[in-house]
Amino acid sequence: MLKVRVFKAIEYPEECLQYIAGHRKVLEAYGVTKVTSANVDWMYEPYTYIITVSNDDYTKMYGGCRIQLAGGSVPLPIESAINNMDPRIYGIVKDLAAAGGTGEFCGLWNSREVAGWGIGSIVLFRVVNAVLDQLPVTTFLGFCAQTTFRNSIRTGYQIMTNIGNQGTFYYPKEDLIATALILNDPLELKSAHPEDKERMMSLRNNPVQTIVEKGPKGEMQVDYDLRIMSAAMSDLPLFR
């Protein structure tokens, strides 16, 4: 069984360090040594939330991602990544934040150890969208690689054609393309594929549930608890 949890980063530093180590290992395996979402300043920022996929006793982390809200001391990774190529990103984020709050889905990684077991990036895309109703946002951003573009679109994101080359940039290397994305309706998710919308709404309405996820290699039982945990909310440990 695997466990998926969501927590406020600043209150769980040990789990953050484990997440960082896993992310760096995956980036290095692809030859990527410089990427803005790998910056660790967010660990000390109360506007940051982490989602993790771990084994049953939390001794091994198999994947994760980050939710970074705008308005804190740390800029959104998309701002840091593309401002030199298109400085309009600052104004776009500022306007979206003022219009009701925004943030970014970033720092996504999955271990090759669990590839093919139905818990790839699509699971984390669904989880992020499922928890957005717990956060002060009316839009949400993404800056995705070609490998995760399809899952972005399936879960409701649309290309930000008003920036870059119709939303695309050479990043983080000249031979790689990343696309700027926006989720315009994080509560309704009207643009999501019907199957994905159904799964996301199920997780949102029932944040504590166990699902058997299916992949090419077989099935994996996944225990979800998508209530955003904060040490100030409970005396119980995050992982239980």
Backbone as CSV, one residue per row, in Angstrom:
resi,resn,N_x,N_y,N_z,CA_x,CA_y,CA_z,C_x,C_y,C_z
1,MET,0.837,-1.203,0.000,0.000,0.000,0.000,0.867,1.246,0.000
2,LEU,0.424,2.256,-0.737,1.081,3.548,-0.724,0.168,4.576,-0.067
3,LYS,0.769,5.627,0.486,-0.003,6.657,1.170,0.271,8.021,0.549
4,VAL,-0.802,8.753,0.296,-0.710,10.099,-0.256,-1.172,11.083,0.803
5,ARG,-0.318,12.067,1.109,-0.613,13.033,2.157,-0.332,14.454,1.676
6,VAL,-0.984,15.422,2.300,-0.813,16.846,1.988,-0.520,17.584,3.278
7,PHE,0.514,18.437,3.272,0.847,19.136,4.511,1.479,20.492,4.240
8,LYS,1.436,21.335,5.250,2.048,22.653,5.169,3.559,22.485,5.347
9,ALA,4.318,22.924,4.353,5.749,22.620,4.299,6.519,23.105,5.519
10,ILE,6.251,24.309,5.957,7.060,24.926,7.001,6.979,24.165,8.323
11,GLU,5.945,23.341,8.493,5.749,22.643,9.758,6.278,21.211,9.749
12,TYR,6.760,20.739,8.601,7.267,19.373,8.510,8.603,19.352,7.761
13,PRO,9.666,19.906,8.359,10.951,20.034,7.655,11.591,18.710,7.263
14,GLU,11.465,17.674,8.086,12.091,16.394,7.751,11.472,15.785,6.497
15,GLU,10.149,15.866,6.392,9.470,15.348,5.211,9.834,16.175,3.978
16,CYS,10.013,17.488,4.173,10.416,18.351,3.057,11.790,17.956,2.532
17,LEU,12.719,17.672,3.429,14.062,17.283,3.014,14.044,15.966,2.255
18,GLN,13.183,15.049,2.672,13.054,13.771,1.968,12.481,13.999,0.562
19,TYR,11.519,14.877,0.470,10.926,15.230,-0.826,11.981,15.878,-1.737
20,ILE,12.769,16.792,-1.204,13.810,17.485,-1.971,14.833,16.495,-2.515
21,ALA,15.257,15.561,-1.664,16.259,14.579,-2.081,15.732,13.724,-3.232
22,GLY,14.478,13.311,-3.146,13.885,12.506,-4.207,13.760,13.273,-5.505
23,HIS,13.378,14.542,-5.404,13.222,15.392,-6.592,14.572,15.587,-7.291
24,ARG,15.597,15.884,-6.520,16.922,16.102,-7.104,17.444,14.847,-7.787
25,LYS,17.186,13.702,-7.195,17.655,12.442,-7.764,17.030,12.202,-9.134
26,VAL,15.733,12.486,-9.240,15.045,12.298,-10.514,15.547,13.293,-11.553
27,LEU,15.733,14.561,-11.166,16.232,15.573,-12.101,17.618,15.195,-12.628
28,GLU,18.487,14.752,-11.739,19.842,14.387,-12.134,19.842,13.195,-13.091
29,ALA,18.881,12.299,-12.907,18.784,11.141,-13.797,18.463,11.562,-15.221
30,TYR,17.803,12.716,-15.370,17.482,13.235,-16.693,18.487,14.287,-17.155
31,GLY,19.562,14.466,-16.400,20.597,15.403,-16.787,20.258,16.853,-16.536
32,VAL,19.251,17.098,-15.702,18.837,18.466,-15.390,19.419,18.856,-14.030
33,THR,20.277,19.858,-14.038,20.927,20.275,-12.789,20.489,21.657,-12.341
34,LYS,19.746,22.368,-13.201,19.322,23.713,-12.832,17.862,23.896,-13.205
35,VAL,17.008,23.998,-12.202,15.588,24.213,-12.434,15.046,25.001,-11.251
36,THR,14.210,25.997,-11.519,13.798,26.905,-10.438,12.975,26.218,-9.364
37,SER,12.200,25.205,-9.739,11.373,24.540,-8.730,12.198,23.707,-7.761
38,ALA,13.511,23.536,-8.057,14.385,22.799,-7.151,14.961,23.693,-6.050
39,ASN,14.725,24.999,-6.133,15.151,25.921,-5.078,14.441,25.545,-3.773
40,VAL,15.134,25.630,-2.631,14.544,25.163,-1.364,14.096,26.290,-0.437
41,ASP,14.116,27.532,-0.901,13.664,28.637,-0.049,12.217,28.468,0.385
42,TRP,11.439,27.753,-0.405,10.020,27.554,-0.084,9.807,26.807,1.228
43,MET,10.819,26.092,1.707,10.681,25.349,2.967,10.335,26.256,4.139
44,TYR,10.740,27.514,4.031,10.561,28.450,5.142,9.439,29.445,4.863
45,GLU,8.596,29.116,3.903,7.534,29.998,3.447,6.163,29.405,3.800
46,PRO,5.356,30.097,4.605,4.056,29.544,5.003,3.047,29.419,3.870
47,TYR,3.390,29.888,2.681,2.485,29.792,1.537,2.727,28.520,0.725
48,THR,3.468,27.569,1.281,3.868,26.371,0.556,3.233,25.116,1.151
49,TYR,2.767,24.244,0.262,2.191,22.960,0.670,2.841,21.855,-0.157
50,ILE,3.004,20.688,0.464,3.655,19.554,-0.186,2.699,18.368,-0.229
51,ILE,2.731,17.654,-1.344,1.996,16.400,-1.495,3.021,15.296,-1.691
52,THR,2.899,14.218,-0.938,3.865,13.122,-1.034,3.179,11.785,-1.260
53,VAL,3.905,10.891,-1.940,3.494,9.495,-2.104,4.567,8.648,-1.432
54,SER,4.184,7.933,-0.387,5.159,7.169,0.405,4.697,5.732,0.595
55,ASN,5.636,4.891,1.042,5.249,3.527,1.362,4.483,3.492,2.689
56,ASP,4.048,2.329,3.072,3.110,2.194,4.185,3.664,2.691,5.515
57,ASP,4.986,2.552,5.744,5.562,2.992,7.021,6.385,4.277,6.888
58,TYR,6.266,4.952,5.729,6.897,6.252,5.491,8.420,6.236,5.514
59,THR,9.009,5.056,5.271,10.469,4.994,5.215,10.987,5.292,3.803
60,LYS,10.076,5.337,2.827,10.475,5.566,1.444,9.463,6.477,0.761
61,MET,9.959,7.513,0.089,9.089,8.410,-0.666,9.254,8.107,-2.152
62,TYR,8.136,7.912,-2.830,8.166,7.526,-4.235,7.787,8.645,-5.187
63,GLY,7.344,9.762,-4.663,6.974,10.864,-5.533,6.379,12.003,-4.742
64,GLY,6.163,13.094,-5.428,5.570,14.239,-4.747,5.458,15.435,-5.666
65,CYS,4.889,16.484,-5.139,4.788,17.747,-5.847,4.532,18.849,-4.826
66,ARG,4.526,20.067,-5.317,4.416,21.232,-4.435,3.325,22.172,-4.921
67,ILE,2.640,22.755,-3.970,1.699,23.835,-4.243,2.303,25.101,-3.663
68,GLN,2.571,26.073,-4.528,3.146,27.348,-4.088,2.119,28.445,-4.339
69,LEU,1.671,29.102,-3.280,0.711,30.182,-3.430,1.429,31.509,-3.661
70,ALA,0.837,32.372,-4.457,1.381,33.703,-4.689,1.120,34.584,-3.480
71,GLY,1.986,35.563,-3.267,1.775,36.515,-2.189,2.753,36.419,-1.051
72,GLY,3.565,35.368,-1.029,4.560,35.230,0.018,5.880,35.865,-0.384
73,SER,6.915,35.536,0.359,8.234,36.105,0.085,8.948,35.389,-1.059
74,VAL,8.452,34.212,-1.431,9.061,33.422,-2.499,8.232,33.581,-3.771
75,PRO,8.839,34.003,-4.889,8.079,34.114,-6.141,7.649,32.743,-6.631
76,LEU,6.628,32.698,-7.442,6.242,31.435,-8.054,7.375,30.952,-8.953
77,PRO,7.613,29.650,-9.025,8.687,29.142,-9.880,8.575,29.591,-11.333
78,ILE,7.367,29.723,-11.846,7.199,30.164,-13.229,7.707,31.588,-13.417
79,GLU,7.581,32.415,-12.381,8.102,33.785,-12.454,9.621,33.767,-12.558
80,SER,10.248,32.969,-11.695,11.712,32.888,-11.702,12.231,32.254,-12.990
81,ALA,11.465,31.298,-13.531,11.927,30.552,-14.698,11.913,31.368,-15.976
82,ILE,10.866,32.185,-16.177,10.709,32.784,-17.496,10.788,34.306,-17.522
83,ASN,11.034,34.948,-16.374,11.006,36.415,-16.372,12.041,37.025,-17.322
84,ASN,13.179,36.353,-17.489,14.188,36.875,-18.418,13.763,36.737,-19.869
85,MET,12.899,35.762,-20.124,12.417,35.538,-21.480,11.145,36.320,-21.776
86,ASP,10.330,36.516,-20.756,9.080,37.267,-20.929,8.677,37.874,-19.585
87,PRO,9.089,39.104,-19.311,8.810,39.747,-18.027,7.332,40.006,-17.759
88,ARG,6.476,39.795,-18.756,5.037,39.983,-18.532,4.484,39.037,-17.481
89,ILE,5.233,37.967,-17.175,4.748,36.997,-16.202,4.495,37.638,-14.846
90,TYR,5.297,38.625,-14.478,5.104,39.284,-13.180,3.739,39.963,-13.100
91,GLY,3.380,40.694,-14.144,2.097,41.373,-14.154,0.930,40.406,-14.182
92,ILE,1.100,39.309,-14.913,0.037,38.303,-15.001,-0.228,37.696,-13.627
93,VAL,0.833,37.301,-12.924,0.669,36.708,-11.599,0.074,37.724,-10.624
94,LYS,0.549,38.958,-10.686,0.038,40.000,-9.800,-1.453,40.214,-9.995
95,ASP,-1.892,40.259,-11.240,-3.310,40.470,-11.534,-4.156,39.276,-11.085
96,LEU,-3.667,38.070,-11.311,-4.414,36.882,-10.896,-4.517,36.788,-9.381
97,ALA,-3.441,37.168,-8.696,-3.459,37.152,-7.228,-4.474,38.164,-6.692
98,ALA,-4.504,39.342,-7.315,-5.426,40.383,-6.868,-6.872,40.025,-7.174
99,ALA,-7.084,39.198,-8.193,-8.443,38.853,-8.619,-9.088,37.759,-7.778
100,GLY,-8.364,37.260,-6.794,-8.957,36.233,-5.942,-7.981,35.188,-5.439
101,GLY,-6.723,35.319,-5.855,-5.708,34.390,-5.375,-5.297,33.393,-6.434
102,THR,-4.001,33.132,-6.510,-3.491,32.150,-7.456,-2.281,31.453,-6.850
103,GLY,-1.775,30.480,-7.550,-0.606,29.734,-7.090,-0.104,28.889,-8.239
104,GLU,0.787,27.962,-7.928,1.378,27.137,-8.985,1.585,25.702,-8.523
105,PHE,1.324,24.788,-9.441,1.601,23.364,-9.269,3.016,23.149,-9.790
106,CYS,3.949,22.712,-8.930,5.354,22.643,-9.340,6.083,21.519,-8.605
107,GLY,7.342,21.323,-8.982,8.189,20.356,-8.283,7.711,18.925,-8.367
108,LEU,7.054,18.554,-9.471,6.517,17.201,-9.622,7.627,16.207,-9.919
109,TRP,7.618,15.090,-9.206,8.546,14.011,-9.530,7.958,12.661,-9.126
110,ASN,8.385,11.639,-9.833,7.982,10.257,-9.546,9.187,9.355,-9.669
111,SER,9.331,8.439,-8.744,10.420,7.482,-8.794,10.153,6.424,-9.866
112,ARG,11.208,6.018,-10.548,11.067,4.965,-11.542,10.704,3.631,-10.905
113,GLU,10.916,3.527,-9.598,10.615,2.279,-8.895,9.141,1.914,-8.952
114,VAL,8.277,2.915,-9.102,6.839,2.631,-9.110,6.223,2.887,-10.482
115,ALA,7.066,3.051,-11.490,6.561,3.276,-12.845,5.723,2.087,-13.300
116,GLY,4.581,2.377,-13.886,3.720,1.332,-14.419,2.714,0.770,-13.452
117,TRP,2.686,1.319,-12.219,1.758,0.799,-11.216,0.544,1.702,-11.007
118,GLY,0.313,2.611,-11.930,-0.900,3.418,-11.871,-0.835,4.603,-10.940
119,ILE,0.358,4.960,-10.470,0.466,6.099,-9.546,1.447,7.132,-10.093
120,GLY,1.434,7.296,-11.420,2.300,8.265,-12.055,1.805,9.680,-11.863
121,SER,2.241,10.553,-12.743,1.944,11.969,-12.550,0.458,12.275,-12.569
122,ILE,-0.350,11.465,-13.249,-1.786,11.748,-13.313,-2.403,11.739,-11.914
123,VAL,-1.917,10.875,-11.036,-2.438,10.836,-9.667,-2.159,12.144,-8.947
124,LEU,-0.940,12.666,-9.096,-0.593,13.912,-8.421,-1.328,15.100,-9.034
125,PHE,-1.551,15.098,-10.335,-2.363,16.146,-10.962,-3.764,16.150,-10.355
126,ARG,-4.349,14.980,-10.221,-5.690,14.891,-9.655,-5.715,15.353,-8.212
127,VAL,-4.711,14.949,-7.441,-4.667,15.312,-6.028,-4.552,16.824,-5.852
128,VAL,-3.664,17.455,-6.620,-3.512,18.908,-6.523,-4.853,19.597,-6.758
129,ASN,-5.513,19.252,-7.847,-6.786,19.889,-8.150,-7.844,19.587,-7.098
130,ALA,-7.786,18.385,-6.541,-8.776,18.002,-5.530,-8.672,18.851,-4.272
131,VAL,-7.462,19.280,-3.919,-7.295,20.019,-2.656,-7.404,21.533,-2.822
132,LEU,-7.549,22.016,-4.059,-7.551,23.461,-4.265,-8.739,24.161,-3.610
133,ASP,-9.809,23.422,-3.345,-10.941,24.059,-2.673,-10.633,24.386,-1.213
134,GLN,-9.531,23.861,-0.688,-9.113,24.164,0.681,-8.195,25.379,0.742
135,LEU,-7.889,25.961,-0.413,-6.916,27.049,-0.486,-7.541,28.302,-1.111
136,PRO,-6.989,29.482,-0.811,-7.552,30.744,-1.311,-7.124,31.066,-2.735
137,VAL,-7.642,30.309,-3.704,-7.299,30.540,-5.107,-8.554,30.543,-5.965
138,THR,-8.535,31.361,-7.015,-9.594,31.328,-8.027,-9.027,30.961,-9.400
139,THR,-7.698,30.916,-9.504,-7.007,30.385,-10.674,-5.781,29.634,-10.159
140,PHE,-5.161,28.845,-11.048,-3.968,28.109,-10.646,-3.094,27.910,-11.872
141,LEU,-1.779,27.985,-11.693,-0.838,27.948,-12.810,-0.006,26.668,-12.818
142,GLY,0.572,26.400,-13.961,1.507,25.300,-14.100,2.526,25.640,-15.172
143,PHE,3.682,25.022,-15.108,4.730,25.202,-16.120,5.292,23.816,-16.372
144,CYS,4.751,23.147,-17.379,4.989,21.705,-17.487,5.921,21.330,-18.622
145,ALA,6.601,20.218,-18.425,7.442,19.625,-19.458,6.560,18.865,-20.441
146,GLN,7.160,18.479,-21.572,6.402,17.748,-22.583,5.857,16.432,-22.040
147,THR,6.565,15.829,-21.095,6.147,14.535,-20.559,4.869,14.611,-19.730
148,THR,4.563,15.782,-19.187,3.365,15.909,-18.359,2.295,16.792,-18.997
149,PHE,2.519,17.230,-20.236,1.566,18.119,-20.899,0.196,17.454,-21.045
150,ARG,0.173,16.217,-21.464,-1.105,15.528,-21.692,-1.919,15.451,-20.409
151,ASN,-1.268,15.115,-19.300,-1.988,15.029,-18.031,-2.473,16.394,-17.559
152,SER,-1.719,17.436,-17.893,-2.148,18.794,-17.561,-3.475,19.110,-18.242
153,ILE,-3.538,18.841,-19.530,-4.745,19.134,-20.298,-5.911,18.268,-19.830
154,ARG,-5.637,17.004,-19.547,-6.700,16.099,-19.085,-7.349,16.599,-17.795
155,THR,-6.564,17.243,-16.948,-7.098,17.667,-15.654,-7.568,19.120,-15.643
156,GLY,-7.680,19.732,-16.829,-8.350,21.020,-16.916,-7.504,22.236,-17.196
157,TYR,-6.188,22.075,-17.289,-5.323,23.217,-17.561,-5.409,23.605,-19.037
158,GLN,-5.219,24.891,-19.318,-5.219,25.404,-20.677,-3.937,26.201,-20.917
159,ILE,-3.496,26.248,-22.171,-2.248,26.931,-22.507,-2.423,28.442,-22.368
160,MET,-1.446,29.096,-21.751,-1.438,30.554,-21.631,-0.821,31.135,-22.903
161,THR,-1.641,31.325,-23.916,-1.140,31.769,-25.214,-0.725,33.237,-25.226
162,ASN,-0.983,33.949,-24.123,-0.642,35.379,-24.043,0.771,35.623,-23.536
163,ILE,1.581,34.570,-23.509,2.946,34.724,-23.000,3.873,33.779,-23.757
164,GLY,5.147,34.182,-23.891,6.104,33.350,-24.607,5.734,33.178,-26.067
165,ASN,6.106,32.035,-26.630,5.739,31.686,-28.003,4.466,30.859,-27.955
166,GLN,3.328,31.568,-27.872,2.028,30.891,-27.699,2.054,29.962,-26.486
167,GLY,2.725,30.434,-25.433,2.747,29.683,-24.182,3.930,28.767,-23.991
168,THR,4.795,28.623,-24.987,5.919,27.691,-24.871,7.248,28.417,-24.704
169,PHE,8.173,27.728,-24.048,9.504,28.262,-23.777,10.511,27.126,-23.877
170,TYR,11.752,27.467,-24.222,12.842,26.503,-24.113,13.317,26.527,-22.665
171,TYR,13.001,25.451,-21.918,13.335,25.428,-20.499,13.249,23.988,-19.994
172,PRO,14.158,23.545,-19.090,15.287,24.287,-18.512,16.557,24.243,-19.364
173,LYS,16.493,23.509,-20.513,17.619,23.477,-21.437,17.105,23.810,-22.829
174,GLU,18.012,24.179,-23.718,17.610,24.615,-25.051,16.947,23.512,-25.873
175,ASP,17.176,22.254,-25.498,16.564,21.168,-26.254,15.283,20.646,-25.600
176,LEU,14.804,21.350,-24.567,13.573,20.954,-23.886,12.548,22.079,-23.961
177,ILE,11.285,21.719,-24.108,10.208,22.698,-24.196,9.291,22.575,-22.986
178,ALA,8.965,23.719,-22.387,8.010,23.764,-21.282,6.868,24.689,-21.681
179,THR,5.687,24.413,-21.163,4.491,25.159,-21.538,3.855,25.795,-20.315
180,ALA,3.524,27.089,-20.434,2.833,27.809,-19.363,1.348,27.500,-19.439
181,LEU,0.770,27.128,-18.304,-0.621,26.681,-18.258,-1.397,27.417,-17.177
182,ILE,-2.712,27.470,-17.352,-3.575,28.058,-16.339,-4.826,27.209,-16.170
183,LEU,-5.223,27.023,-14.927,-6.486,26.380,-14.577,-7.430,27.511,-14.182
184,ASN,-8.379,27.814,-15.053,-9.237,28.971,-14.839,-10.388,28.733,-13.872
185,ASP,-10.691,27.471,-13.607,-11.828,27.164,-12.734,-11.492,26.035,-11.759
186,PRO,-10.617,26.300,-10.791,-10.186,25.233,-9.883,-11.303,24.632,-9.031
187,LEU,-12.413,25.322,-8.886,-13.518,24.758,-8.118,-14.431,23.898,-8.987
188,GLU,-14.738,24.365,-10.206,-15.664,23.631,-11.066,-14.975,22.574,-11.926
189,LEU,-13.741,22.846,-12.373,-12.964,21.922,-13.206,-13.732,21.519,-14.470
190,LYS,-14.406,22.485,-15.072,-15.247,22.196,-16.235,-14.447,21.725,-17.442
191,SER,-13.189,22.149,-17.550,-12.393,21.804,-18.728,-11.708,20.447,-18.611
192,ALA,-11.828,19.802,-17.470,-11.171,18.506,-17.271,-11.902,17.407,-18.034
193,HIS,-11.156,16.376,-18.404,-11.759,15.192,-19.011,-12.773,14.607,-18.022
194,PRO,-13.957,14.182,-18.489,-14.998,13.702,-17.570,-14.528,12.643,-16.578
195,GLU,-13.727,11.701,-17.035,-13.243,10.651,-16.137,-12.357,11.237,-15.035
196,ASP,-11.469,12.155,-15.416,-10.581,12.767,-14.427,-11.353,13.682,-13.487
197,LYS,-12.318,14.415,-14.026,-13.134,15.280,-13.175,-13.871,14.460,-12.127
198,GLU,-14.417,13.324,-12.541,-15.123,12.458,-11.596,-14.199,11.988,-10.474
199,ARG,-12.971,11.606,-10.843,-12.012,11.145,-9.825,-11.610,12.280,-8.893
200,MET,-11.392,13.474,-9.463,-10.975,14.612,-8.645,-12.079,15.052,-7.688
201,MET,-13.304,15.064,-8.163,-14.417,15.451,-7.299,-14.655,14.408,-6.212
202,SER,-14.423,13.151,-6.539,-14.545,12.096,-5.531,-13.525,12.301,-4.415
203,LEU,-12.278,12.614,-4.799,-11.239,12.864,-3.797,-11.536,14.135,-2.994
204,ARG,-12.104,15.122,-3.651,-12.436,16.373,-2.965,-13.572,16.167,-1.961
205,ASN,-14.596,15.439,-2.382,-15.760,15.238,-1.515,-15.511,14.199,-0.433
206,ASN,-14.580,13.286,-0.708,-14.219,12.248,0.266,-12.699,12.194,0.348
207,PRO,-12.087,13.156,1.059,-10.625,13.265,1.050,-9.894,12.126,1.743
208,VAL,-10.599,11.319,2.503,-9.992,10.156,3.146,-10.624,8.907,2.540
209,GLN,-9.873,8.213,1.700,-10.389,7.005,1.057,-9.232,6.175,0.522
210,THR,-9.500,4.908,0.278,-8.505,3.998,-0.294,-8.989,3.562,-1.669
211,ILE,-8.105,3.687,-2.657,-8.441,3.373,-4.042,-7.406,2.400,-4.600
212,VAL,-7.862,1.451,-5.388,-6.949,0.570,-6.104,-6.657,1.214,-7.456
213,GLU,-5.434,1.724,-7.615,-5.026,2.356,-8.862,-4.452,1.294,-9.794
214,LYS,-4.822,1.371,-11.074,-4.410,0.357,-12.044,-3.436,0.938,-13.068
215,GLY,-2.404,0.169,-13.376,-1.418,0.571,-14.356,-1.005,-0.608,-15.205
216,PRO,-0.094,-0.390,-16.166,0.343,-1.474,-17.057,0.939,-2.670,-16.329
217,LYS,1.557,-2.444,-15.182,2.212,-3.529,-14.448,1.297,-4.195,-13.424
218,GLY,0.099,-3.659,-13.259,-0.795,-4.255,-12.276,-1.518,-3.219,-11.442
219,GLU,-1.890,-3.606,-10.226,-2.665,-2.745,-9.358,-1.889,-2.364,-8.110
220,MET,-2.215,-1.201,-7.571,-1.586,-0.730,-6.342,-2.656,-0.082,-5.470
221,GLN,-2.723,-0.502,-4.218,-3.671,0.094,-3.284,-3.085,1.391,-2.736
222,VAL,-3.841,2.477,-2.857,-3.364,3.793,-2.442,-4.314,4.370,-1.396
223,ASP,-3.746,4.718,-0.271,-4.490,5.303,0.844,-4.351,6.825,0.772
224,TYR,-5.456,7.512,0.522,-5.449,8.966,0.406,-5.970,9.606,1.687
225,ASP,-5.267,10.616,2.149,-5.791,11.515,3.171,-5.423,12.917,2.712
226,LEU,-6.369,13.597,2.084,-6.093,14.874,1.432,-6.532,16.065,2.265
227,ARG,-6.768,15.833,3.541,-6.976,16.970,4.430,-5.619,17.626,4.642
228,ILE,-5.530,18.928,4.380,-4.242,19.602,4.520,-3.865,19.660,5.987
229,MET,-2.811,18.939,6.333,-2.403,18.829,7.724,-1.503,19.981,8.135
230,SER,-1.723,20.455,9.341,-0.891,21.488,9.941,-0.643,21.078,11.379
231,ALA,0.579,21.243,11.838,0.903,20.862,13.211,0.049,21.626,14.215
232,ALA,-0.364,22.829,13.833,-1.178,23.637,14.740,-2.607,23.123,14.841
233,MET,-2.999,22.269,13.894,-4.375,21.780,13.848,-4.602,20.579,14.738
234,SER,-3.546,19.854,15.041,-3.731,18.592,15.740,-2.470,18.185,16.481
235,ASP,-2.650,17.434,17.561,-1.524,16.887,18.293,-1.033,15.581,17.672
236,LEU,-1.791,15.065,16.722,-1.414,13.813,16.082,-0.292,14.040,15.091
237,PRO,0.581,13.072,14.898,1.621,13.205,13.877,0.978,13.226,12.497
238,LEU,1.680,13.821,11.552,1.159,13.884,10.189,0.940,12.498,9.632
239,PHE,1.934,11.640,9.777,1.872,10.331,9.159,1.407,9.278,10.152
240,ARG,0.298,8.698,9.859,-0.280,7.687,10.744,-1.035,6.664,9.924
